[in-house]
Every structure is written in C-alpha cells, then in structure tokens.
Amino acid sequence: QDPTAAHYMFQDDPYLMPRNAASSRLFALSKESGRNVAKYIIKQFPQYFDKISAEPDIPCLMPEILTPRIEGVSEEALKERIHLRRVKESVDLFDQLVQAGTPVSLETTNSLLDLLCFYGDAESTPEKEEEIKEDLQEPGVNVSEQKAPKRQFQRGSQSSGSRWRENNNAERIFKIMPERNAHSYCTMIRGMVKHGAFAKAYDVYMDLLNERHKADVHTFNALITAAPYLKERFLERWELAKVFLNHMAQQKVQPNLLTFNAVLKTLRRCGGVGRSVSLLVIKEMEALDIEPSLATYDHLLFIFYRGVDLFPSNILSEVLDDVENRSFTPQDPDDEGCSVTFAIFCLTGFLQCCDLKDIKLAYRLNKAMEKGDNWKFLDMDRLNAYWSKFFSLLCMMEQIDVVLKWYKEAFSSLFYPTPKNILDLLQALDAGNHLEAIPSVWEDVKQLGFSRRPDLLEELLSLMSRDQHPEEIQLAFAKCAEDIRAAHEQTGREQAPLEWTGSALGHVALLFSRAGRTQDAWYVNIMERFQQINRIPTEQVMDEFLNCAKQTNCPDDAIKLVKLAASLDLPSSEKLKSRTEKEFELSEKQR
C-alpha cells in the first residue's frame, strides 16, 4: 500500500484529491449522488436507453428492462408489474381484476402483499430497490419470502421506509382475501414491524395462532425485534421475547443466526437484564453450532459498554479472541452498519473513557480490523473516526518514534487528522523531546485547512518559543511564525480576520528575534502592535528582542524598544534603558 496515496475511490480523478476529512466526505457524497442521478435518469427516461446491444453480451452489465410489456387486465400483467415493483400500478390492476370478478390466485395475491409490505404501501425508490435486491440475494429463503422485509429498526423505532398508514392497501387486500395461508399472515406481520406498527403486528400474530397456522423463522425474528416497543419495563420486554422463543420451540421452528441477533438487539433495550442474559444467548448459539456475525459482536459490546459509568468487563478480550483471526462476510442486514471495525471505533474511545489505556489491546483491535476484507465494512466517515481514535491513543501511550511512523503511514492514505489529533501529536512531540518535527507538522496543518484555528496556533507558537534551539531549527520555527503572521493578516471575502492575542504576538516576536530577524520582529508591526491591541509584552519578549538587537549591532532597534517599554509603562523599562546604555555604543543624540 502506498502511504502517500489517497483513498482508492478518489484515484480516478487526481484533481479532486481531498485535503481533509470534510472535503473527502463531500467528494464521496458527490460521487454517490452522481450515481443516483444516473440511475434516476435511466429509470425516468428509459426510451433514450433502448439500444442495449453489446459485443460480447454481458447481461449483468446491461440496464434492466423496466417497462411493462403485457397489456390489458390479466393476472399475468399483474405478476409483471409486481416483478417490476410498480406499487400503485399493481394495486390498481388488482382492484380491476376483483371488480371484473376475475379470481386472483393465492400465490399472486401473496406476492402483491410482499410488495406492499416491503415498501409500506408507498412507491418504490432507488434506495428501496437496492434494499430489496440485497434481500433477494439472501440464501436459504424462498421466492415469496424474499420480498418480505428483512431490515428492521435501523434507527431505534424508525425504519428506513415510510410509516404504516391506517387501513392502507395491504390491510385492505388482506381483509378481502377469500383465502389466507401462513405466508399471508407472516408477510403482514413483518411489514407492520418493519414500518413501526408493532401493536398491529402482535394482533395479526394472535390471529395467525387462532387460525392454527405456523409462523416462519423470519416472522419470529421480526416479532422478537418488536418486543421493546410492545412493553415498557425491561423485564417485561425480555419475558415477551422468551414467549416468542417458546412458541418457536412449540412449532418446531429452527432458530437461525438472525434469531439470536434479534434477541441480542432486544436485550440492548433491556438495561441490566440484557447484561445478565446476553452471555447465555451466546452459549446457546455455540450449542446450536451457529457462528456469530459482526452484528452479534456489535450487540454484545453495546450491551456491556454502552456507558462510561459501567465497570469495565473482560468481554472485549473474549470477543477479540474470537474475531482477530477471522475475516467476515455479511450475514445479517445489521452487519452492513455495525461491523467489527465500527465496534473497534467505539471501544477505542472506551479505552480512554474507562482509563484502560491498553495499547496492546488497541493493536489487537487494529489487527482484527485489517484482517482480510474487514476494513471494507467501514464507510469513509467511520474509517476516519476509527483512525482518529486509534491515533489519539497512540499519541498518549506510544514512544514518539512509533507515533511518527504511524502518522507518516496513515496520514492522507488512511485518514485525515482532526484538530484534536494534531494537538495530541504536538503533545507527543513535546513529551518525546522531538520539537524539531513541528515545521513538517505545520505544513500538514496548512494542507488540512487548520491554519486559522486559534487553539492550534497558540499551541504551536507556545512549543516553538518555549526554549532556545540550534540555529537551523530556529530558522525553521521563524518560517512557521511568518506563515502564522500571514494567516492573521490575510482576510478573504468569507473569512473573518484572526485577532492577535498578547501571547501569540509575544511568541512570534520571540521566534523572529531568536532567528536574528529583528526587522521582521519590528518593522512588520509585531512589536508595535502590542500598543494597537492594548496588550503588554512579557519581560522575556523584551529581553530576547534586546539580545537580538545586540547580536546584530542595531542600537536604533534597542532605543525603539526602550521607548516602547516607556510608552507602555512597563516595570522593566528602566532595566532595558540601563542595558542599552551599557551594551551599545550610543551617540550623544541617541543617549
């Protein structure tokens, strides 16, 4: 891997190589937006994309045919529109068939229910079509079940689709069906859970039991996930989940990975009950020889590390023992959003919050993230957040040589440092007595667009001016001070001017003086600006400037300094006057 290269998604357009995290996010979103616009245009104007012949013919690369080809009112036309996911047209055609007295088969009606329940009785969108395609690819699910919802509660009780409307087309068609089978009930239950109608889903489940039908494993998974929204108390939620699990055993429905993940997802909302029960769920998975997925570990870690006030447990080490030598593939819809690396990101923060500060554990976490294709589960934001947390921990715990090695290899290729990362790095340079690296860090600060952040400028100036350094380093520091001075003076149309502080002025004057640049220290208004902003220079600044004037044999600058001290009524003015008279050869006029 080239440590100087940007993320692979930006390499096809070098002009748009991002400089910082904000621009990388903007470019990534812009690229995805362009893809969505292209999909929208192809869908809305298919007549302009009808020439799809190619040599060689590769069907998977050809655009889908989205225009209905069967005309008239028939069950075949209804099946075609269901296949094309045209929600409104499918409902209208079904109503025409019913009004004409044409019987519609149970299988076709169930397919229509699948479509309505998945989309929440709303028209399909590109995002929902991507979702249903992923569901269609899930192994081990029959065709009629595949169209039913798989993703529930992506954000709490809010689903990614529309909310379930009262007496919508799905409910209306379900009520007028002359015959209902188990699939009909299961589809309604899963659709209601997906779109937030939890109480209705439970009522339909009761009707299913009364009709002596059996639910499938996917329906039980949805009901278990809905348990936190059906009961208020933590213990009641867990008891309801156990009721559904007992029903599965009674109906001889074999649980799968998604079942146990649904249980753990419910336990995330069960407080202390979750912490006492979750490990038993993991043991039950082992007994059934079901291998955990990324979502399993995410739920487990959330249960035990959801607050910094919780006492640290050894769950993290036990999870690492399982995952650090594995390469994961998505098995649960929640795998896409949580992944083991996302858990790592969360837990790296907990390493600091809980005072664990275990760098060996952090390296194990990083090794697990880099194993195989695990890193692909992270989007740009999470990847940057993970590396930001990891780098902060490195700055806190590692030797400076190791920190700089990681910084060189990770900067721009793996992540873009935040202002806090730069501050952490500066503190690590200070602790490791490696301040000569500050000029190179300053170049990165300018590239990242942080050259106008007062907290960073103050820290940089403070470290550079605190001690005397060899001449070569002082010249490099003076160059940084010149850039900082320029940053205070330049003003763009959309930029508010940076205000000088007394400490910043003093640091810049010191750096110029130590580099022998008295002309810059004085004639660019560094010293004179103390009067303009009503600030008092420190005694160290005045002494250093006088020393510089002595080295360059500039009595005029020394006299100006004495006059400045007198005008500011500084206590050191007499001392400066005495030194000037002793250390400089002054003419009568200058005296």
Coordinates of C-alpha atoms in Angstrom, one line a residue:
Q1 CA 0.0 0.0 0.0
D2 CA 1.3 3.4 -1.0
P3 CA 1.2 5.6 2.2
T4 CA 1.1 8.8 0.1
A5 CA -1.9 7.7 -1.9
A6 CA -5.5 8.9 -1.1
H7 CA -8.4 6.5 -0.7
Y8 CA -9.0 4.3 -3.8
M9 CA -12.3 6.0 -4.5
F10 CA -10.6 9.3 -5.4
Q11 CA -7.8 7.9 -7.5
D12 CA -9.7 8.2 -10.8
D13 CA -9.7 12.0 -10.5
P14 CA -6.4 13.4 -9.1
Y15 CA -7.7 16.9 -9.4
L16 CA -10.3 16.1 -6.7
M17 CA -7.9 14.5 -4.2
P18 CA -9.3 15.7 -0.8
R19 CA -7.2 17.7 1.6
N20 CA -9.1 16.9 4.8
A21 CA -11.9 14.9 6.2
A22 CA -14.6 17.5 5.2
S23 CA -13.6 17.5 1.6
S24 CA -13.2 13.7 1.5
R25 CA -16.8 13.4 2.8
L26 CA -18.0 16.0 0.3
F27 CA -16.3 14.3 -2.6
A28 CA -17.6 10.8 -1.6
L29 CA -21.1 12.1 -1.2
S30 CA -20.9 13.9 -4.6
K31 CA -19.7 10.7 -6.3
E32 CA -22.6 8.7 -4.8
S33 CA -25.0 11.4 -5.7
G34 CA -23.8 11.2 -9.3
R35 CA -24.5 7.5 -9.4
N36 CA -28.0 8.1 -8.0
V37 CA -28.7 10.8 -10.6
A38 CA -27.6 8.4 -13.4
K39 CA -29.9 5.7 -12.1
Y40 CA -32.8 8.1 -11.8
I41 CA -32.4 9.4 -15.4
I42 CA -32.2 5.8 -16.8
K43 CA -35.4 4.9 -14.8
Q44 CA -37.4 8.1 -15.7
F45 CA -36.4 8.2 -19.4
P46 CA -35.9 4.5 -20.5
Q47 CA -36.8 5.4 -24.1
Y48 CA -33.4 7.1 -24.5
F49 CA -31.5 3.9 -23.4
D50 CA -33.1 1.3 -25.6
K51 CA -30.0 0.4 -27.6
I52 CA -28.6 -2.2 -25.3
S53 CA -26.8 -4.5 -27.8
A54 CA -23.2 -5.1 -27.0
E55 CA -20.4 -7.5 -28.0
P56 CA -19.8 -9.6 -26.1
D57 CA -23.2 -9.6 -24.4
I58 CA -22.8 -9.4 -20.6
P59 CA -26.4 -9.5 -19.1
C60 CA -25.3 -8.3 -15.6
L61 CA -23.8 -5.1 -17.1
M62 CA -26.9 -4.3 -19.2
P63 CA -29.6 -1.9 -17.9
E64 CA -32.8 -3.6 -16.6
I65 CA -35.9 -3.5 -18.7
L66 CA -38.3 -1.6 -16.5
T67 CA -41.2 -1.0 -19.0
P68 CA -44.2 -3.3 -18.7
R69 CA -44.7 -5.4 -21.9
I70 CA -48.0 -7.2 -21.1
E71 CA -51.0 -5.0 -21.8
G72 CA -54.6 -5.5 -20.7
V73 CA -56.2 -6.6 -17.4
S74 CA -54.9 -10.1 -16.5
E75 CA -53.2 -11.9 -13.8
E76 CA -50.1 -12.2 -15.9
A77 CA -50.0 -8.4 -16.3
L78 CA -50.3 -8.1 -12.5
K79 CA -47.4 -10.5 -12.0
E80 CA -45.2 -8.5 -14.4
R81 CA -46.0 -5.2 -12.5
I82 CA -45.3 -6.8 -9.2
H83 CA -41.9 -8.1 -10.6
L84 CA -41.1 -4.5 -11.8
R85 CA -42.0 -3.2 -8.3
R86 CA -44.6 -0.8 -9.6
V87 CA -46.7 -0.4 -6.4
K88 CA -49.5 1.8 -7.5
E89 CA -50.0 0.1 -10.9
S90 CA -50.1 -3.3 -9.2
V91 CA -52.8 -2.2 -6.7
D92 CA -54.9 -0.6 -9.5
L93 CA -54.6 -3.7 -11.7
F94 CA -55.6 -6.0 -8.7
D95 CA -58.6 -3.8 -8.0
Q96 CA -59.7 -4.0 -11.7
L97 CA -59.4 -7.8 -11.6
V98 CA -61.5 -8.0 -8.4
Q99 CA -64.2 -5.6 -9.8
A100 CA -64.3 -7.7 -13.0
G101 CA -64.9 -10.8 -11.0
T102 CA -61.6 -12.4 -12.2
P103 CA -60.2 -14.6 -9.4
V104 CA -56.6 -13.9 -8.5
S105 CA -54.5 -16.9 -7.3
L106 CA -53.4 -17.0 -3.7
E107 CA -49.7 -17.1 -4.8
T108 CA -50.1 -13.8 -6.8
T109 CA -52.0 -12.1 -4.0
N110 CA -49.3 -13.0 -1.6
S111 CA -46.7 -11.6 -3.9
L112 CA -48.6 -8.4 -4.0
L113 CA -48.8 -8.4 -0.2
D114 CA -45.0 -8.9 -0.2
L115 CA -44.5 -5.8 -2.4
L116 CA -46.9 -3.6 -0.4
C117 CA -45.5 -4.7 3.0
F118 CA -41.9 -4.2 1.9
Y119 CA -42.5 -0.7 0.6
G120 CA -45.0 0.3 3.2
D121 CA -47.7 0.9 0.5
A122 CA -45.6 3.6 -1.0
E123 CA -44.0 3.8 -4.4
S124 CA -40.5 2.3 -4.8
T125 CA -37.4 4.5 -4.7
P126 CA -33.8 3.7 -5.8
E127 CA -32.7 3.3 -2.2
K128 CA -35.5 0.8 -1.5
E129 CA -34.8 -1.1 -4.7
E130 CA -31.2 -1.5 -3.6
E131 CA -32.5 -2.8 -0.3
I132 CA -34.8 -5.4 -1.9
K133 CA -32.0 -6.5 -4.2
E134 CA -29.9 -7.3 -1.2
D135 CA -32.8 -9.2 0.4
L136 CA -33.3 -11.2 -2.9
Q137 CA -29.7 -12.3 -2.7
E138 CA -30.0 -13.8 0.8
P139 CA -29.6 -17.5 0.7
G140 CA -32.0 -20.0 2.2
V141 CA -35.2 -18.0 1.7
N142 CA -37.9 -19.0 -0.8
V143 CA -39.0 -16.6 -3.6
S144 CA -42.2 -15.5 -1.9
E145 CA -40.4 -14.8 1.4
Q146 CA -37.6 -12.9 -0.2
K147 CA -39.8 -9.9 -1.0
A148 CA -40.8 -9.6 2.6
P149 CA -38.9 -7.1 4.8
K150 CA -35.5 -8.0 6.2
R151 CA -34.4 -4.8 7.8
Q152 CA -36.0 -3.5 10.9
F153 CA -35.2 -0.6 13.2
Q154 CA -32.2 0.9 11.6
R155 CA -32.6 3.8 13.9
G156 CA -34.5 2.8 17.0
S157 CA -38.2 2.5 16.2
Q158 CA -37.8 4.5 13.0
S159 CA -37.5 2.4 9.8
S160 CA -35.8 3.4 6.6
G161 CA -39.1 3.5 4.8
S162 CA -42.5 5.1 5.2
R163 CA -44.6 4.7 8.3
W164 CA -47.5 2.2 8.3
R165 CA -50.8 4.0 7.4
E166 CA -54.1 3.1 8.9
N167 CA -56.3 0.9 6.6
N168 CA -53.7 1.0 3.8
N169 CA -53.9 -1.1 0.7
A170 CA -52.0 -4.0 2.3
E171 CA -54.6 -4.2 5.1
R172 CA -57.5 -3.7 2.7
I173 CA -56.3 -6.5 0.4
F174 CA -55.5 -8.8 3.3
K175 CA -59.1 -8.4 4.6
I176 CA -60.8 -9.1 1.3
M177 CA -58.7 -12.2 0.5
P178 CA -61.1 -15.2 0.3
E179 CA -58.3 -17.5 1.5
R180 CA -55.3 -16.8 3.7
N181 CA -52.4 -19.1 4.4
A182 CA -49.5 -18.8 6.8
H183 CA -47.5 -16.8 4.3
S184 CA -50.2 -14.1 4.1
Y185 CA -50.1 -13.6 7.9
C186 CA -46.3 -13.7 8.1
T187 CA -46.0 -11.1 5.4
M188 CA -48.4 -8.7 7.2
I189 CA -46.6 -9.2 10.5
R190 CA -43.2 -8.5 9.0
G191 CA -44.4 -5.5 7.1
M192 CA -46.1 -4.0 10.1
V193 CA -42.9 -4.5 12.2
K194 CA -40.7 -3.0 9.5
H195 CA -42.8 0.1 9.3
G196 CA -43.5 0.6 13.0
A197 CA -47.0 -0.8 13.6
F198 CA -45.8 -3.1 16.4
A199 CA -49.2 -3.5 18.2
K200 CA -50.9 -4.4 15.0
A201 CA -48.2 -6.9 14.1
Y202 CA -48.8 -8.6 17.5
D203 CA -52.6 -8.7 16.9
V204 CA -52.1 -10.3 13.5
Y205 CA -49.8 -12.9 15.1
M206 CA -52.6 -13.7 17.6
D207 CA -54.9 -14.2 14.6
L208 CA -52.3 -16.5 13.0
L209 CA -52.3 -18.7 16.1
N210 CA -56.1 -18.7 16.3
E211 CA -56.2 -19.9 12.7
R212 CA -53.8 -22.7 13.7
H213 CA -51.1 -21.5 11.3
K214 CA -47.4 -21.6 12.0
A215 CA -45.1 -18.7 11.6
D216 CA -41.7 -19.0 9.9
V217 CA -38.4 -18.1 11.4
H218 CA -38.2 -14.7 9.8
T219 CA -41.6 -13.7 11.3
F220 CA -40.4 -14.7 14.7
N221 CA -37.3 -12.7 14.2
A222 CA -39.3 -9.6 13.4
L223 CA -41.6 -10.2 16.5
I224 CA -38.6 -10.6 18.8
T225 CA -37.2 -7.3 17.5
A226 CA -40.5 -5.6 18.2
A227 CA -40.7 -6.7 21.8
P228 CA -39.0 -3.5 23.2
Y229 CA -41.8 -1.4 21.6
L230 CA -44.6 -3.6 22.9
K231 CA -43.6 -3.4 26.6
E232 CA -42.4 -0.6 28.9
R233 CA -40.4 -2.4 31.6
F234 CA -37.1 -4.1 30.9
L235 CA -38.1 -7.4 32.4
E236 CA -41.4 -7.5 30.6
R237 CA -39.6 -7.0 27.3
W238 CA -37.4 -10.0 27.9
E239 CA -40.3 -12.1 29.1
L240 CA -42.2 -11.3 25.8
A241 CA -39.1 -12.2 23.8
K242 CA -39.0 -15.5 25.7
V243 CA -42.6 -16.1 24.9
F244 CA -41.8 -15.9 21.2
L245 CA -38.8 -18.2 21.6
N246 CA -41.0 -20.8 23.4
H247 CA -43.6 -20.6 20.5
M248 CA -40.7 -21.3 18.1
A249 CA -39.9 -24.4 20.1
Q250 CA -43.5 -25.5 20.2
Q251 CA -44.0 -25.0 16.5
K252 CA -40.6 -26.7 15.8
V253 CA -39.1 -23.7 14.0
Q254 CA -35.4 -23.9 14.0
P255 CA -33.7 -20.6 15.1
N256 CA -31.0 -19.1 12.8
L257 CA -28.3 -16.5 13.2
L258 CA -30.8 -13.7 12.7
T259 CA -32.9 -15.1 15.5
F260 CA -30.1 -14.8 18.1
N261 CA -29.1 -11.4 16.7
A262 CA -32.8 -10.2 17.1
V263 CA -32.7 -11.4 20.7
L264 CA -29.4 -9.5 21.4
K265 CA -30.9 -6.5 19.7
T266 CA -33.8 -6.6 22.0
L267 CA -31.5 -7.1 25.0
R268 CA -29.8 -3.8 24.1
R269 CA -33.0 -2.1 25.2
C270 CA -33.4 -4.1 28.4
G271 CA -30.8 -2.4 30.7
G272 CA -29.3 -4.6 33.3
V273 CA -31.4 -7.6 32.2
G274 CA -29.5 -7.6 29.0
R275 CA -26.1 -7.8 30.7
S276 CA -27.3 -10.7 32.8
V277 CA -28.8 -12.7 29.9
S278 CA -26.7 -11.9 26.8
L279 CA -23.9 -14.3 27.6
L280 CA -26.4 -17.1 27.9
V281 CA -27.7 -16.3 24.4
I282 CA -24.1 -16.6 23.1
K283 CA -23.7 -20.0 24.8
E284 CA -27.0 -21.2 23.2
M285 CA -25.6 -20.2 19.8
E286 CA -22.5 -22.2 20.4
A287 CA -24.6 -25.2 21.5
L288 CA -26.5 -25.0 18.2
D289 CA -23.2 -24.5 16.2
I290 CA -24.3 -21.1 14.9
E291 CA -21.3 -18.9 14.2
P292 CA -21.7 -15.2 15.3
S293 CA -21.7 -12.5 12.7
L294 CA -20.5 -8.9 13.0
A295 CA -23.9 -7.7 14.3
T296 CA -23.7 -10.3 17.1
Y297 CA -20.5 -8.8 18.4
D298 CA -21.8 -5.3 18.0
H299 CA -24.9 -6.0 20.0
L300 CA -22.9 -7.8 22.7
L301 CA -20.3 -5.0 23.1
F302 CA -23.1 -2.3 23.1
I303 CA -24.8 -4.1 26.0
F304 CA -21.6 -4.2 28.1
Y305 CA -20.0 -0.9 27.1
R306 CA -23.0 1.4 26.4
G307 CA -22.0 3.9 29.1
V308 CA -18.7 5.1 30.5
D309 CA -20.0 4.7 34.1
L310 CA -20.1 1.0 33.7
F311 CA -17.4 -1.1 35.3
P312 CA -15.1 -2.5 32.6
S313 CA -15.6 -6.2 31.9
N314 CA -13.4 -8.8 30.1
I315 CA -15.9 -9.1 27.3
L316 CA -13.7 -7.1 24.9
S317 CA -10.8 -9.5 25.3
E318 CA -13.1 -12.5 24.9
V319 CA -14.6 -11.0 21.7
L320 CA -11.1 -10.3 20.4
D321 CA -10.1 -13.9 20.9
D322 CA -12.9 -14.9 18.5
V323 CA -12.6 -12.2 15.9
E324 CA -8.9 -11.3 15.5
N325 CA -8.2 -14.3 13.3
R326 CA -11.4 -14.2 11.2
S327 CA -12.4 -12.5 8.0
F328 CA -16.1 -11.6 7.9
T329 CA -18.7 -11.6 5.2
P330 CA -22.2 -10.0 5.7
Q331 CA -24.7 -12.4 7.1
D332 CA -27.1 -10.1 8.8
P333 CA -28.6 -6.8 7.4
D334 CA -27.2 -5.1 10.5
D335 CA -23.7 -6.3 9.6
E336 CA -23.5 -3.5 7.0
G337 CA -23.9 -0.8 9.6
C338 CA -22.0 -2.1 12.6
S339 CA -19.1 -4.3 11.6
V340 CA -16.4 -5.3 13.9
T341 CA -14.4 -2.3 13.0
F342 CA -17.2 0.0 14.0
A343 CA -17.2 -1.7 17.3
I344 CA -13.5 -1.1 17.5
F345 CA -14.1 2.6 16.8
C346 CA -16.5 2.7 19.8
L347 CA -14.3 0.7 22.1
T348 CA -11.1 2.7 21.3
G349 CA -13.0 5.6 22.8
F350 CA -14.0 3.5 25.8
L351 CA -10.3 2.6 26.3
Q352 CA -9.7 6.2 27.1
C353 CA -13.0 6.9 28.9
C354 CA -12.7 3.8 31.2
D355 CA -8.9 4.5 31.9
L356 CA -7.9 1.2 30.4
K357 CA -5.4 2.8 28.1
D358 CA -4.2 -0.6 27.0
I359 CA -2.1 -0.1 23.8
K360 CA -1.6 -3.9 23.3
L361 CA -5.3 -4.3 23.3
A362 CA -5.6 -1.4 20.8
Y363 CA -3.1 -3.2 18.5
R364 CA -5.2 -6.4 18.7
L365 CA -8.2 -4.4 17.8
N366 CA -6.4 -2.9 14.8
K367 CA -5.2 -6.3 13.7
A368 CA -8.7 -7.6 13.7
M369 CA -9.9 -4.6 11.6
E370 CA -7.1 -5.2 9.0
K371 CA -7.8 -8.9 8.8
G372 CA -8.9 -9.9 5.3
D373 CA -11.6 -7.6 4.0
N374 CA -13.0 -6.4 7.4
W375 CA -12.0 -2.9 6.6
K376 CA -14.5 -2.8 3.7
F377 CA -17.3 -2.7 6.2
L378 CA -16.4 0.9 7.1
D379 CA -17.6 3.9 5.1
M380 CA -15.4 7.0 4.8
D381 CA -16.8 8.7 8.0
R382 CA -16.4 5.6 10.2
L383 CA -13.0 4.8 8.8
N384 CA -11.8 8.4 9.6
A385 CA -13.3 8.3 13.0
Y386 CA -11.7 4.9 13.8
W387 CA -8.2 6.0 12.8
S388 CA -8.7 9.3 14.6
K389 CA -9.4 7.5 17.9
F390 CA -6.7 5.0 17.4
F391 CA -4.1 7.7 16.6
S392 CA -5.0 9.7 19.7
L393 CA -4.4 6.6 21.8
L394 CA -1.0 6.1 20.1
C395 CA 0.0 9.7 20.9
M396 CA -1.0 9.1 24.5
M397 CA 0.7 5.7 25.0
E398 CA 3.5 5.1 22.5
Q399 CA 7.0 6.2 22.0
I400 CA 7.4 9.2 19.7
D401 CA 9.3 7.3 17.0
V402 CA 6.4 4.8 16.8
V403 CA 3.9 7.7 16.7
L404 CA 5.7 9.4 13.9
K405 CA 5.9 6.2 11.9
W406 CA 2.1 5.6 12.2
Y407 CA 1.5 9.3 11.4
K408 CA 3.6 9.1 8.2
E409 CA 2.0 5.9 7.0
A410 CA -1.6 6.8 7.9
F411 CA -1.9 10.5 7.0
S412 CA -4.0 11.0 3.9
S413 CA -3.9 7.4 2.9
L414 CA -5.9 6.0 5.8
F415 CA -7.4 9.1 7.5
Y416 CA -7.3 12.8 7.7
P417 CA -6.3 14.1 11.2
T418 CA -8.7 16.2 13.2
P419 CA -7.6 19.3 15.1
K420 CA -7.6 17.2 18.2
N421 CA -5.3 14.6 16.5
I422 CA -2.8 17.5 15.7
L423 CA -2.9 18.7 19.3
D424 CA -2.3 15.1 20.6
L425 CA 0.6 14.8 18.2
L426 CA 2.1 18.1 19.4
Q427 CA 1.8 17.0 23.0
A428 CA 3.5 13.7 22.0
L429 CA 6.4 15.6 20.3
D430 CA 6.8 17.7 23.4
A431 CA 6.8 14.7 25.7
G432 CA 9.3 12.9 23.4
N433 CA 11.6 16.0 23.1
H434 CA 11.1 15.9 19.3
L435 CA 10.1 19.5 18.7
E436 CA 12.2 19.8 15.5
A437 CA 9.4 17.9 13.7
I438 CA 7.0 20.8 14.3
P439 CA 7.7 22.5 10.9
S440 CA 6.7 19.4 9.0
V441 CA 3.5 19.1 11.1
W442 CA 2.8 22.8 10.4
E443 CA 2.9 22.0 6.6
D444 CA 0.3 19.3 7.2
V445 CA -1.8 21.7 9.3
K446 CA -1.9 24.1 6.3
Q447 CA -2.8 21.3 3.9
L448 CA -5.6 20.2 6.2
G449 CA -7.0 23.7 6.3
F450 CA -6.5 24.2 10.1
S451 CA -4.1 27.2 9.8
R452 CA -6.7 29.6 11.2
R453 CA -7.6 27.7 14.3
P454 CA -6.6 29.8 17.3
D455 CA -6.1 26.8 19.6
L456 CA -3.7 25.1 17.3
L457 CA -1.8 28.3 16.5
E458 CA -1.4 29.0 20.3
E459 CA -0.1 25.5 21.0
L460 CA 2.3 25.6 18.1
L461 CA 3.7 29.0 19.0
S462 CA 4.0 28.1 22.6
L463 CA 6.0 25.0 21.9
M464 CA 8.3 26.6 19.4
S465 CA 9.1 29.7 21.6
R466 CA 9.4 28.0 25.0
D467 CA 13.1 27.0 24.7
Q468 CA 16.1 28.1 22.8
H469 CA 17.1 25.7 19.9
P470 CA 20.0 25.4 17.5
E471 CA 20.1 28.0 14.7
E472 CA 18.8 25.7 12.0
I473 CA 15.7 24.8 14.0
Q474 CA 15.2 28.4 15.0
L475 CA 15.2 29.5 11.3
A476 CA 12.6 26.8 10.5
F477 CA 10.5 28.0 13.5
A478 CA 10.8 31.6 12.3
K479 CA 9.4 30.4 8.9
C480 CA 6.4 28.9 10.7
A481 CA 5.9 32.1 12.6
E482 CA 6.0 34.1 9.3
D483 CA 3.2 31.8 8.0
I484 CA 1.2 32.3 11.2
R485 CA 1.6 36.1 11.0
A486 CA 0.4 36.0 7.3
A487 CA -2.6 33.9 8.4
H488 CA -3.5 36.7 10.9
E489 CA -3.2 39.4 8.3
Q490 CA -4.9 37.8 5.3
T491 CA -8.7 38.3 5.0
G492 CA -10.9 36.7 2.4
R493 CA -14.4 37.6 1.5
E494 CA -15.8 34.8 3.6
Q495 CA -13.1 34.8 6.3
A496 CA -13.3 36.9 9.5
P497 CA -9.9 38.3 10.4
L498 CA -7.9 36.5 13.1
E499 CA -7.4 38.6 16.2
W500 CA -4.0 38.8 17.7
T501 CA -3.6 37.8 21.3
G502 CA -0.9 39.1 23.6
S503 CA 0.7 35.6 23.9
A504 CA 0.6 34.9 20.2
L505 CA 2.3 38.3 19.5
G506 CA 4.9 37.6 22.1
H507 CA 5.7 34.1 20.7
V508 CA 6.0 35.4 17.2
A509 CA 8.3 38.2 18.3
L510 CA 10.5 35.7 20.2
L511 CA 10.8 33.4 17.2
F512 CA 11.8 36.2 14.9
S513 CA 14.3 37.6 17.5
R514 CA 15.9 34.2 18.1
A515 CA 16.4 33.8 14.3
G516 CA 18.1 37.2 14.1
R517 CA 15.1 38.7 12.1
T518 CA 14.8 41.9 14.1
Q519 CA 13.5 43.7 11.0
D520 CA 10.6 41.2 10.8
A521 CA 10.0 41.4 14.6
W522 CA 9.8 45.2 14.5
Y523 CA 9.0 46.6 11.1
V524 CA 6.1 44.2 10.3
N525 CA 4.4 45.8 13.4
I526 CA 4.8 42.7 15.6
M527 CA 6.3 44.8 18.5
E528 CA 4.3 47.9 17.7
R529 CA 1.1 46.0 17.5
F530 CA 1.1 45.5 21.3
Q531 CA 0.1 49.1 21.6
Q532 CA -2.6 48.8 19.0
I533 CA -4.4 45.9 20.6
N534 CA -3.7 47.1 24.1
R535 CA -1.6 44.1 25.2
I536 CA 1.5 44.0 27.4
P537 CA 4.6 42.1 26.1
T538 CA 6.3 39.8 28.6
E539 CA 9.7 40.7 30.1
Q540 CA 11.1 37.6 28.3
V541 CA 10.0 39.1 24.9
M542 CA 11.6 42.4 25.7
D543 CA 14.9 40.8 26.8
E544 CA 15.1 38.4 23.8
F545 CA 14.5 41.3 21.4
L546 CA 17.2 43.4 23.0
N547 CA 19.6 40.4 22.8
C548 CA 18.8 40.1 19.1
A549 CA 19.4 43.8 18.6
K550 CA 22.8 43.4 20.4
Q551 CA 23.8 40.4 18.2
T552 CA 23.0 42.4 15.0
N553 CA 24.5 45.6 16.5
C554 CA 21.4 47.7 15.9
P555 CA 21.3 50.4 18.6
D556 CA 18.3 52.0 16.8
D557 CA 16.2 48.9 17.4
A558 CA 17.3 48.9 21.1
I559 CA 16.3 52.5 21.5
K560 CA 12.9 51.9 19.9
L561 CA 12.4 49.0 22.3
V562 CA 13.1 51.3 25.3
K563 CA 10.7 53.9 24.0
L564 CA 8.0 51.2 23.6
A565 CA 8.5 50.0 27.1
A566 CA 8.3 53.5 28.4
S567 CA 5.1 54.2 26.5
L568 CA 3.5 51.0 27.9
D569 CA 4.8 52.0 31.3
L570 CA 6.4 48.6 31.8
P571 CA 8.3 47.9 35.1
S572 CA 11.3 46.7 33.0
S573 CA 11.7 49.9 31.1
E574 CA 14.5 51.2 33.5
K575 CA 16.3 47.9 33.3
L576 CA 16.1 47.9 29.4
K577 CA 17.4 51.5 29.4
S578 CA 20.3 50.6 31.6
R579 CA 21.2 47.6 29.5
T580 CA 21.0 49.6 26.3
E581 CA 23.4 52.2 27.7
K582 CA 25.9 49.6 28.8
E583 CA 25.8 47.2 25.9
F584 CA 25.6 49.5 22.9
E585 CA 27.8 52.3 21.7
L586 CA 25.4 55.2 21.6
S587 CA 25.9 58.6 20.1
E588 CA 25.1 61.8 22.0
K589 CA 21.9 62.2 20.2
Q590 CA 20.9 58.6 20.9
R591 CA 21.7 59.0 24.6

